[in-house]
Tab-separated table of C-alpha atoms in Angstrom:
chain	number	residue	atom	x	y	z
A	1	UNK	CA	-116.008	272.325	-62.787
A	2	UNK	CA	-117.179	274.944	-64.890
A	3	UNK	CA	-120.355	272.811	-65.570
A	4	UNK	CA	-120.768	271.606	-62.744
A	5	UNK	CA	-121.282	275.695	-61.129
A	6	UNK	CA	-123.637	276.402	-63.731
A	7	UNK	CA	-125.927	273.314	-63.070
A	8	UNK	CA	-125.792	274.238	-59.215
A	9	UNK	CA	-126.868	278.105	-60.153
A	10	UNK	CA	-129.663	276.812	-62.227
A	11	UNK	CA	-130.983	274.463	-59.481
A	12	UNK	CA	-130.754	277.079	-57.222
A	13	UNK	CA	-132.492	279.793	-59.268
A	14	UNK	CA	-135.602	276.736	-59.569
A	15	UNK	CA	-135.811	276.084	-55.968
A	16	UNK	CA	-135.986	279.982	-55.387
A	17	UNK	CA	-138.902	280.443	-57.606
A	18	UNK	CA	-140.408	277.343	-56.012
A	19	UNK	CA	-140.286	279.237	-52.884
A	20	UNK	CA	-141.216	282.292	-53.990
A	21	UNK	CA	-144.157	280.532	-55.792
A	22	UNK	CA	-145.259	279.396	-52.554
A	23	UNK	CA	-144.962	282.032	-50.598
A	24	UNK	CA	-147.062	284.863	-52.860
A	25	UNK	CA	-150.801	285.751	-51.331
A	26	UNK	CA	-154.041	284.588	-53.116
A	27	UNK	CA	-155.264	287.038	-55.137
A	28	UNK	CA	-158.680	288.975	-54.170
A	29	UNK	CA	-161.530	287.150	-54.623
A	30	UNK	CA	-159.495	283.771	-55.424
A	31	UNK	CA	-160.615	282.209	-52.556
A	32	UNK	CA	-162.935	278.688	-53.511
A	33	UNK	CA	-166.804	278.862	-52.093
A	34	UNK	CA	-167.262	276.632	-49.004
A	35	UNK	CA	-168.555	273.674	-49.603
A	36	UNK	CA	-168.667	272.659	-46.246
A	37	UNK	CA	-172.269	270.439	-45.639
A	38	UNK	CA	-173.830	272.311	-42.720
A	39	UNK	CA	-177.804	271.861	-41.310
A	40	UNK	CA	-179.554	274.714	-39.295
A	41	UNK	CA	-182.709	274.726	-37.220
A	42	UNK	CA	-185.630	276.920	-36.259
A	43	UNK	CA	-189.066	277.388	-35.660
A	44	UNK	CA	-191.904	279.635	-36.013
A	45	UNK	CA	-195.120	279.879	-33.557
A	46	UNK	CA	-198.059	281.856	-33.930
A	47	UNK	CA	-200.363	281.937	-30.823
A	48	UNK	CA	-203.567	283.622	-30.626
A	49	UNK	CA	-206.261	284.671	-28.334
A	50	UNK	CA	-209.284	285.304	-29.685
A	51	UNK	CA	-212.477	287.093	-28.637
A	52	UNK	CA	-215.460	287.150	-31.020
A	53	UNK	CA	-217.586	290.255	-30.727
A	54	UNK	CA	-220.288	289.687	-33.798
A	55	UNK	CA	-221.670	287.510	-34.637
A	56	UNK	CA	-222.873	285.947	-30.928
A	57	UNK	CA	-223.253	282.260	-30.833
A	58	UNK	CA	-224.818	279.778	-28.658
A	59	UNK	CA	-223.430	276.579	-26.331
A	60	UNK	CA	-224.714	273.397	-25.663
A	61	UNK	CA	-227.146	274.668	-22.836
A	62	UNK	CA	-228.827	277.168	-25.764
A	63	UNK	CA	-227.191	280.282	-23.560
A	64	UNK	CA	-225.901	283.324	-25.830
A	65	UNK	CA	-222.181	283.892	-26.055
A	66	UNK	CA	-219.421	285.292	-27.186
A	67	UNK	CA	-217.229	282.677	-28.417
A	68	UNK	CA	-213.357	282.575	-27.361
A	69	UNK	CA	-210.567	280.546	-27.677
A	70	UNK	CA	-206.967	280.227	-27.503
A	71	UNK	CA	-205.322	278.715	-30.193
A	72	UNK	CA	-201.748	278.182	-31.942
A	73	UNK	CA	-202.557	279.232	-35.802
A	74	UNK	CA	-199.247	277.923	-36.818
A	75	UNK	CA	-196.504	276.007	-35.664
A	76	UNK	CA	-193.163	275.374	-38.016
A	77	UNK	CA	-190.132	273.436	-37.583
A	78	UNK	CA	-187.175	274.775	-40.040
A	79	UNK	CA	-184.910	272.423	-41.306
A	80	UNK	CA	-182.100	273.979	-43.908
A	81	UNK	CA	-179.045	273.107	-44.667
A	82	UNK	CA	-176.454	272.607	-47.626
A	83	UNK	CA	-174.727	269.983	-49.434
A	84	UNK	CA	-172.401	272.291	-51.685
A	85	UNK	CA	-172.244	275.951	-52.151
A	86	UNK	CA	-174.452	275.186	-54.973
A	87	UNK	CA	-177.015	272.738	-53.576
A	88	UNK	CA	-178.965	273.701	-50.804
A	89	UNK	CA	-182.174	272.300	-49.211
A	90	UNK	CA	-185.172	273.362	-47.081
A	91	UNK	CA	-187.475	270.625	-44.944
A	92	UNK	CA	-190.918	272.592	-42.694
A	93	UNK	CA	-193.090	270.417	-41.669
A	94	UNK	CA	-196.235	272.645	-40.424
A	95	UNK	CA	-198.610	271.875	-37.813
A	96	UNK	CA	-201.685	273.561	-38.510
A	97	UNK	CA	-205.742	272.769	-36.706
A	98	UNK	CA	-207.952	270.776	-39.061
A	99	UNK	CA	-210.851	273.049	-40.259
A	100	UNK	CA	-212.984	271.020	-42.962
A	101	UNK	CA	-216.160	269.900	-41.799
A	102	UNK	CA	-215.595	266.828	-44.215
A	103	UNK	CA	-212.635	265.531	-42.272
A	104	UNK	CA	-213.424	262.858	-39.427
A	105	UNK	CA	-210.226	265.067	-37.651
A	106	UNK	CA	-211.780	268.821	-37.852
A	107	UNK	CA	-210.555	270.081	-34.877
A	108	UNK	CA	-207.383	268.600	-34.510
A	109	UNK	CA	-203.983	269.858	-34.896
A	110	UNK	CA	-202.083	267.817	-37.956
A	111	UNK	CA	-198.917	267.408	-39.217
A	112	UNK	CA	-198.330	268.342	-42.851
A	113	UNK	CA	-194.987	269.269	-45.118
A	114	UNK	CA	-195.577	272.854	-46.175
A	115	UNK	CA	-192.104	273.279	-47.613
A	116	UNK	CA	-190.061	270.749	-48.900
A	117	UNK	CA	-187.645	271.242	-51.811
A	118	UNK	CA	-183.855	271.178	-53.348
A	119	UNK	CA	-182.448	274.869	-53.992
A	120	UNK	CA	-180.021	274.845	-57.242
A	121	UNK	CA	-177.916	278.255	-56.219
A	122	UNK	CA	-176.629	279.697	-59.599
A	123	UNK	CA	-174.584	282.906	-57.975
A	124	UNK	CA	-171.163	281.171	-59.629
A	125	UNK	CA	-172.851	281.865	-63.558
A	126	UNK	CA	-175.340	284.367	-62.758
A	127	UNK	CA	-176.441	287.696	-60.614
A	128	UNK	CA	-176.203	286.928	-56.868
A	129	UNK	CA	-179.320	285.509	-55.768
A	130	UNK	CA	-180.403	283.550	-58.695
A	131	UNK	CA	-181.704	280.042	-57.938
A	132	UNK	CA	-183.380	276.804	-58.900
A	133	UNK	CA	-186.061	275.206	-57.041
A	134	UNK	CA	-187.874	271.419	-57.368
A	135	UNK	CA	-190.437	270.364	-54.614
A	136	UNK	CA	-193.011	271.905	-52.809
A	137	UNK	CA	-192.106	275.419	-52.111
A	138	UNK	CA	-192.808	279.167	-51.833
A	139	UNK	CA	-195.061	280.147	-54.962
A	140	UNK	CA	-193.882	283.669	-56.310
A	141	UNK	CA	-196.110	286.346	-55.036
A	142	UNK	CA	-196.750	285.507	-51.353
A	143	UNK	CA	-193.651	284.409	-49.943
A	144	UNK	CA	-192.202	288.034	-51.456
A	145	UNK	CA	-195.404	290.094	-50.301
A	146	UNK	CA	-195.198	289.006	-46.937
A	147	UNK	CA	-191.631	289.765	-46.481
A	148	UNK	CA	-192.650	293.126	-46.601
A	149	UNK	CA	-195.936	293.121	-44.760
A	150	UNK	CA	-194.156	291.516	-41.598
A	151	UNK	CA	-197.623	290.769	-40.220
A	152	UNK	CA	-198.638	287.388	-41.212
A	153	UNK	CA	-198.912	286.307	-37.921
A	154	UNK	CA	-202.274	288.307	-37.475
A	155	UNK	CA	-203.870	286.072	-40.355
A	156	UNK	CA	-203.260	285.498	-43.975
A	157	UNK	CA	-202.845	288.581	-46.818
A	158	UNK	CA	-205.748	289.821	-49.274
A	159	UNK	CA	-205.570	287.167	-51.740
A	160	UNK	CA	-204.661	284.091	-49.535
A	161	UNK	CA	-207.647	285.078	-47.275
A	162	UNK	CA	-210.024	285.430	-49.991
A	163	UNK	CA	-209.326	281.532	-50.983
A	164	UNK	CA	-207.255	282.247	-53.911
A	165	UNK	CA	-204.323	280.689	-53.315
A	166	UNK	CA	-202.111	279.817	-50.866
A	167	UNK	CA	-198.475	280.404	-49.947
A	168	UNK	CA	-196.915	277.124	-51.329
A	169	UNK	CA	-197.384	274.504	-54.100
A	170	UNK	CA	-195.576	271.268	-55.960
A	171	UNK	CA	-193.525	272.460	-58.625
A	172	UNK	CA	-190.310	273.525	-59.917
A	173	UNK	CA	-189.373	277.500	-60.840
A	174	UNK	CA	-186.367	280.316	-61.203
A	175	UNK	CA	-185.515	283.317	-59.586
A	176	UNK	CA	-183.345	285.265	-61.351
A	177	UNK	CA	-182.254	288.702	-59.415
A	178	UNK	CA	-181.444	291.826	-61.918
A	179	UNK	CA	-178.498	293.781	-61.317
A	180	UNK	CA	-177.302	296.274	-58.407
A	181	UNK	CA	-180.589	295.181	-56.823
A	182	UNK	CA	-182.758	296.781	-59.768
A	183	UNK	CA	-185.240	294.025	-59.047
A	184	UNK	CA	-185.973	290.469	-59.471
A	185	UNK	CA	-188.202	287.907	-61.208
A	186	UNK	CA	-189.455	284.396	-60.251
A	187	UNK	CA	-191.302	281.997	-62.620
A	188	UNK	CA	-192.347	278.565	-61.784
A	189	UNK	CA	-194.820	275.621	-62.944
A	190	UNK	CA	-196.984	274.050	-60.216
A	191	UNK	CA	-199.648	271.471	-59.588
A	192	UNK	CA	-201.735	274.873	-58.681
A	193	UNK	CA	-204.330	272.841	-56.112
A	194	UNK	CA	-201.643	274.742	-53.065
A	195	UNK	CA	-199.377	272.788	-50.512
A	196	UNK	CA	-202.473	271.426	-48.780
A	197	UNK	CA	-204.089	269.386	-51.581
A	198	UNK	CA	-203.268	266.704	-54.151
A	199	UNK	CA	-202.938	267.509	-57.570
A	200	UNK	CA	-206.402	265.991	-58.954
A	201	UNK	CA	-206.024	266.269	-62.801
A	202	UNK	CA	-202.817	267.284	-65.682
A	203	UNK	CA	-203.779	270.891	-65.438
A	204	UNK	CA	-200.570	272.790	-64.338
A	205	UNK	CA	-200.379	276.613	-63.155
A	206	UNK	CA	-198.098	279.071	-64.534
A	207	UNK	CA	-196.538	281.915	-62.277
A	208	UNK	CA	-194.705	284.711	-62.973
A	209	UNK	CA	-193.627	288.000	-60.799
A	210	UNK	CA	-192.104	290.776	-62.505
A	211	UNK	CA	-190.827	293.558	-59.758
A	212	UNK	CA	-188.480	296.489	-60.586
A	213	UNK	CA	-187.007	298.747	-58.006
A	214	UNK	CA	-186.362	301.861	-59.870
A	215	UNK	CA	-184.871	303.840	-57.493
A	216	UNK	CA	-181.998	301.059	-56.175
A	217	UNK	CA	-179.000	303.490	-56.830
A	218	UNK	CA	-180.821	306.795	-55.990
A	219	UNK	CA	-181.603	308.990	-52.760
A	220	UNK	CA	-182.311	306.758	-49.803
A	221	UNK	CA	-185.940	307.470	-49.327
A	222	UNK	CA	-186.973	306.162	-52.798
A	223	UNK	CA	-185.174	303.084	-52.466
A	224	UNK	CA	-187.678	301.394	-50.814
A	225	UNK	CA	-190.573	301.760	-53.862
A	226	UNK	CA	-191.119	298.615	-55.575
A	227	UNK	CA	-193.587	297.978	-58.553
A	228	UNK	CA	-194.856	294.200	-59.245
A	229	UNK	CA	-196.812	292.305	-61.111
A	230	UNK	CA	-198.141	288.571	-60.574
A	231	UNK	CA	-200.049	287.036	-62.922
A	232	UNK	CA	-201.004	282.936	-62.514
A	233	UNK	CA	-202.495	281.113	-65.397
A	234	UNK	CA	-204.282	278.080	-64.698
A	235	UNK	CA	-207.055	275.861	-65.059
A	236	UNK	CA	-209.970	273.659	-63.455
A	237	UNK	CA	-210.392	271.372	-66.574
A	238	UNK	CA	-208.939	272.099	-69.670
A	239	UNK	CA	-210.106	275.118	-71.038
A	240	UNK	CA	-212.039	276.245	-68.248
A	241	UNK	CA	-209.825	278.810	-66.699
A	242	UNK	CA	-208.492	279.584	-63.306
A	243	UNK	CA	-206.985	283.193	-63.788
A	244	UNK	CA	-205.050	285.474	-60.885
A	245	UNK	CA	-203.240	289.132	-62.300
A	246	UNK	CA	-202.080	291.389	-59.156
A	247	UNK	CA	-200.662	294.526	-59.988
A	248	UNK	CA	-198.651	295.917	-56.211
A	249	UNK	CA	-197.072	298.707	-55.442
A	250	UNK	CA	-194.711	298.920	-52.027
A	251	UNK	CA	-192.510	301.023	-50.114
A	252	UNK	CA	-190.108	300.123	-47.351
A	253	UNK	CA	-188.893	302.783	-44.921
A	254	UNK	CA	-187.351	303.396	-41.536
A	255	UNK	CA	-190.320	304.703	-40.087
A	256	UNK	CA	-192.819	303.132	-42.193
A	257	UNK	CA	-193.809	299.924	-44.332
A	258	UNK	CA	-196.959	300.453	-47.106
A	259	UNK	CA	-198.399	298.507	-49.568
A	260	UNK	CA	-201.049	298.132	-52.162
A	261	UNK	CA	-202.605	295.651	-54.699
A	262	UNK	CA	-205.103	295.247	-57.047
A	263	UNK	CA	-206.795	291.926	-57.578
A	264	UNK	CA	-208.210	290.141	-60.536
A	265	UNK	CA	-209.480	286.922	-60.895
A	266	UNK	CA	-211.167	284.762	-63.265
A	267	UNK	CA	-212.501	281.248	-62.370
A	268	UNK	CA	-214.869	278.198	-64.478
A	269	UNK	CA	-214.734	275.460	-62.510
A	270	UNK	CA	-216.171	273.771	-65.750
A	271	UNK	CA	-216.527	274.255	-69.413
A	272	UNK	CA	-220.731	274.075	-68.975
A	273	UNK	CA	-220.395	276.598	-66.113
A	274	UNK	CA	-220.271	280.508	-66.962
A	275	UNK	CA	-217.008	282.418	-66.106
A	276	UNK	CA	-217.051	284.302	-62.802
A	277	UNK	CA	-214.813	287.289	-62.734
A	278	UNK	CA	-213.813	288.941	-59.859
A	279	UNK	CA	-212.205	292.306	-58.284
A	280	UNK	CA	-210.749	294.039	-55.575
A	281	UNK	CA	-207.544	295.301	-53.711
A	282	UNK	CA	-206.171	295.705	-50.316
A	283	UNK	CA	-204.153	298.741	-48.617
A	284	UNK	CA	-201.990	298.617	-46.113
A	285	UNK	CA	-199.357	300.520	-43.572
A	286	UNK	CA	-197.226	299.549	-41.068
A	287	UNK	CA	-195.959	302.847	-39.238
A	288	UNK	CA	-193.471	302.198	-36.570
A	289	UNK	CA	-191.351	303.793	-33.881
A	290	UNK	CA	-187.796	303.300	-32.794
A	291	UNK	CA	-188.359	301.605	-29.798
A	292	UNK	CA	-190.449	298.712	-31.230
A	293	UNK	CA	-193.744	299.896	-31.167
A	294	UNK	CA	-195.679	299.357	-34.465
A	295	UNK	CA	-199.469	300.484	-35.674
A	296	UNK	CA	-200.815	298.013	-38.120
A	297	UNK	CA	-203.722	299.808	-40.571
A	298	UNK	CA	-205.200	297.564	-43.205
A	299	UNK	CA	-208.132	297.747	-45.864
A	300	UNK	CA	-209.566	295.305	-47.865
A	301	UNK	CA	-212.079	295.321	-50.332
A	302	UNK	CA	-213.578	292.158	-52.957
A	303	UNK	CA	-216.282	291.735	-55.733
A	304	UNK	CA	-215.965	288.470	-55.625
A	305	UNK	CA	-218.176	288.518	-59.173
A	306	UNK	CA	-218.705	291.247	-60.985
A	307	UNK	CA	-221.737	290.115	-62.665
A	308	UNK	CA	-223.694	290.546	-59.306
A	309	UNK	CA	-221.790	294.304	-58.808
A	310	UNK	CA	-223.592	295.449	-55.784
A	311	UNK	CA	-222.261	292.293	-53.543
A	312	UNK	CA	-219.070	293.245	-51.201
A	313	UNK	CA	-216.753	291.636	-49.091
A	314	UNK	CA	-215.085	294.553	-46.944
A	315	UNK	CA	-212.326	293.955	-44.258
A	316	UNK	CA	-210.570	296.539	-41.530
A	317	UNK	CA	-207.877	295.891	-39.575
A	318	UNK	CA	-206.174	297.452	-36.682
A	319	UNK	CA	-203.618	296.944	-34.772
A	320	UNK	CA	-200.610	297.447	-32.515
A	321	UNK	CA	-197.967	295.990	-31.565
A	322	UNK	CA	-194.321	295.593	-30.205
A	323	UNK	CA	-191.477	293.891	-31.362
A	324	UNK	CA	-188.998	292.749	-28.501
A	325	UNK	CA	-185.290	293.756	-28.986
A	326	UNK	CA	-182.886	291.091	-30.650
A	327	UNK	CA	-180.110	290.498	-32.362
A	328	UNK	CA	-179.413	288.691	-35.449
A	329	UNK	CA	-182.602	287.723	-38.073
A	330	UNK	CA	-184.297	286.216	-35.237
A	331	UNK	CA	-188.189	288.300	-34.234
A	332	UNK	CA	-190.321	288.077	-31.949
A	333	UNK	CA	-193.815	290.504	-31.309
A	334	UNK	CA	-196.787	290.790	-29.773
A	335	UNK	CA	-200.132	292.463	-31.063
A	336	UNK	CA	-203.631	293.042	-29.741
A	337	UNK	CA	-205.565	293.916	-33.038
A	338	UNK	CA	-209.281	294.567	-34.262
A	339	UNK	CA	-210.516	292.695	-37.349
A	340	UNK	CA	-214.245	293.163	-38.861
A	341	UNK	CA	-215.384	292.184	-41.887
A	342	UNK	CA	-218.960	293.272	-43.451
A	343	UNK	CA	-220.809	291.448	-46.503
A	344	UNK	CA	-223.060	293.831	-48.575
A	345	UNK	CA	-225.881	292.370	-50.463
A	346	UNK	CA	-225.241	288.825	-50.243
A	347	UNK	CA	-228.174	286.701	-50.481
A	348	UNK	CA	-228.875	284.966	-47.990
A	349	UNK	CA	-227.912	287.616	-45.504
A	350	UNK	CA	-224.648	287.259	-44.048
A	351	UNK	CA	-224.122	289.059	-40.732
A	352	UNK	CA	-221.085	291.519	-39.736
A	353	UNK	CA	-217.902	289.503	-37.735
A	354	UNK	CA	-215.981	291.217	-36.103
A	355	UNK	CA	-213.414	289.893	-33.639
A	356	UNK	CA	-210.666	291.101	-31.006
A	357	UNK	CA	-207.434	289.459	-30.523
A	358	UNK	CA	-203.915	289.017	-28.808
A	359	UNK	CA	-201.478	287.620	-31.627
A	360	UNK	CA	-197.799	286.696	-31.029
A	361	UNK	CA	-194.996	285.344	-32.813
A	362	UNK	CA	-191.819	283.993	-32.111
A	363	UNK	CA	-189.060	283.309	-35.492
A	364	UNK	CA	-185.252	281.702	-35.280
């Protein structure tokens, strides 16, 4: 009998703790990552009217003009999703006009992949943020330049609208985000011909952004200054270089968005050829109200080879605009702008253009 009790107290005292066991709250933070697969979405439009001031042109009757047009600059179709909390994906297919002369479609709008790649998230060993990417995909300076600039629906930044290099290429790179948002730094290997062209040889580019944000923990004001620099190592043919450094400075604000960069580039399209090296920089502000309306002030300025000093590329912009009310990360804007460019000492002569325009933009 006496057995018997204590073999009844000790099954008791197990089912108790079983209980118990099952009844105690997950600690903080305990909770697994979803790993639920989930797809999302969106679009982005740019449409444009454009009115060319200088230079005039003439139409098929021989009668001067000033040439206008509407036009959709860009058209994207989002596609991202995840498998895993760990893998994620992005598909944007972008419908852009054909401009090359040597194309039997210049003039007609085409459908081309402009992203296209497998994101390896790393937050679970490293900084929040961190990430793998293979397949054709933001290269690091523009995609993080024109998150700041906001205004890439007027037309392209300094470098990308010099002919540089674009936005996106085939390759595979890191991002690796310091700590307490000190900064962040993205390194990749791509085919370096951009998203639009095939690779044509084994040369490969190198890219690497540096940016620190010195002031992350400090007053609020000075949070927003960022320092970069970009530098992208390639080549034409081996050993005939195809060189980009950028050196940026940028500052984010309630009331105001700014930027600047230096440019310099060094290009031999082959060994035989002599090296061209080139020079510039572009400066920029965004000053804005609370109620959505925005200026847009921008200044560029290219030697596009040193060795013949006195030629110039100059570019002003103007503009302003207003950004409809919304909730969520979704935008939309309009903006009627001024852009001129002049070319100094170019031989032949090259005459001033100088255009007028309604831009808009729609993003979700």
């Amino acid at each position: 009998m006496r057995c018997t009790t204590l073999r009844l107290a000790l099954l008791a005292i197990i089912c108790s703790a079983r209980s118990a066991s099952a009844q105690v709250t997950p600690a903080a933070g305990s909770t697994p990552p979803d790993d639920t697969p989930s797809i999302r979405v969106g679009a982005v439009i740019y449409p444009d009217y454009t009115y060319t001031l200088n230079p005039e042109t003439t139409d098929g009757a021989g009668n001067t003009i000033h040439f206008s047009q509407f036009n959709v600059s860009r058209s994207y179709i989002n596609i991202t999703g995840n498998i895993s909390h760990i893998v994620a994906f992005r598909i944007t297919p972008d419908i852009a006009r054909e401009t090359s002369t040597f194309s039997n479609l210049v003039g007609s709008l085409e459908f081309r992949v402009k992203y296209a790649y497998a994101q390896f998230n790393l937050d679970d060993w490293m900084t929040k943020g961190s990430y793998a990417r293979f397949g054709i995909q933001q290269t690091p300076w523009l995609d993080f330049a024109e998150g700041i600039y906001r205004y890439r629906f007027q037309g392209t930044m300094f470098v990308e609208r010099e002919g540089y290099f674009a936005s996106a290429d085939a390759g595979a790179s890191f991002h690796y985000e310091l700590p307490s948002k000190y900064g962040d730094v993205h390194v990749g290997v791509f085919n370096g011909e951009n998203y639009n062209k095939a690779e044509v040889n084994n040369q490969k580019a190198l890219q690497v952004r540096t940016t620190v944000r010195p002031f992350a923990t400090g007053v609020p004001v000075l949070r927003g200054i960022r320092a970069s620099v970009f530098y992208d190592a390639d080549s034409y043919v081996k050993s005939a270089p195809r060189n980009r450094f950028i050196g940026g400075l940028t500052f984010e604000h309630t009331y105001v968005n700014a930027g600047f960069e230096y440019l310099n580039t060094s290009d031999q399209t082959l060994t035989i050829q002599p090296k061209r090296e080139g020079q510039g920089y572009s400066i920029w502000a965004t000053p804005r109200s609370t109620n959505g309306v925005e200026g847009l002030l921008r200044f560029d300025h290219l030697t596009p080879n040193t060795a013949l000093d006195a030629q110039k590329r100059n570019r002003t912009i103007l503009g302003l605009a207003y950004w409809f009310p919304h909730q969520g990360s979704v935008s939309s804007a309009m903006m009627l702008d001024y852009d001129g460019q002049t070319f100094d000492n170019f031989a032949p002569a090259l005459p001033k253009q100088s255009r007028l325009a309604v831009h808009g933009l729609i993003s979700f």
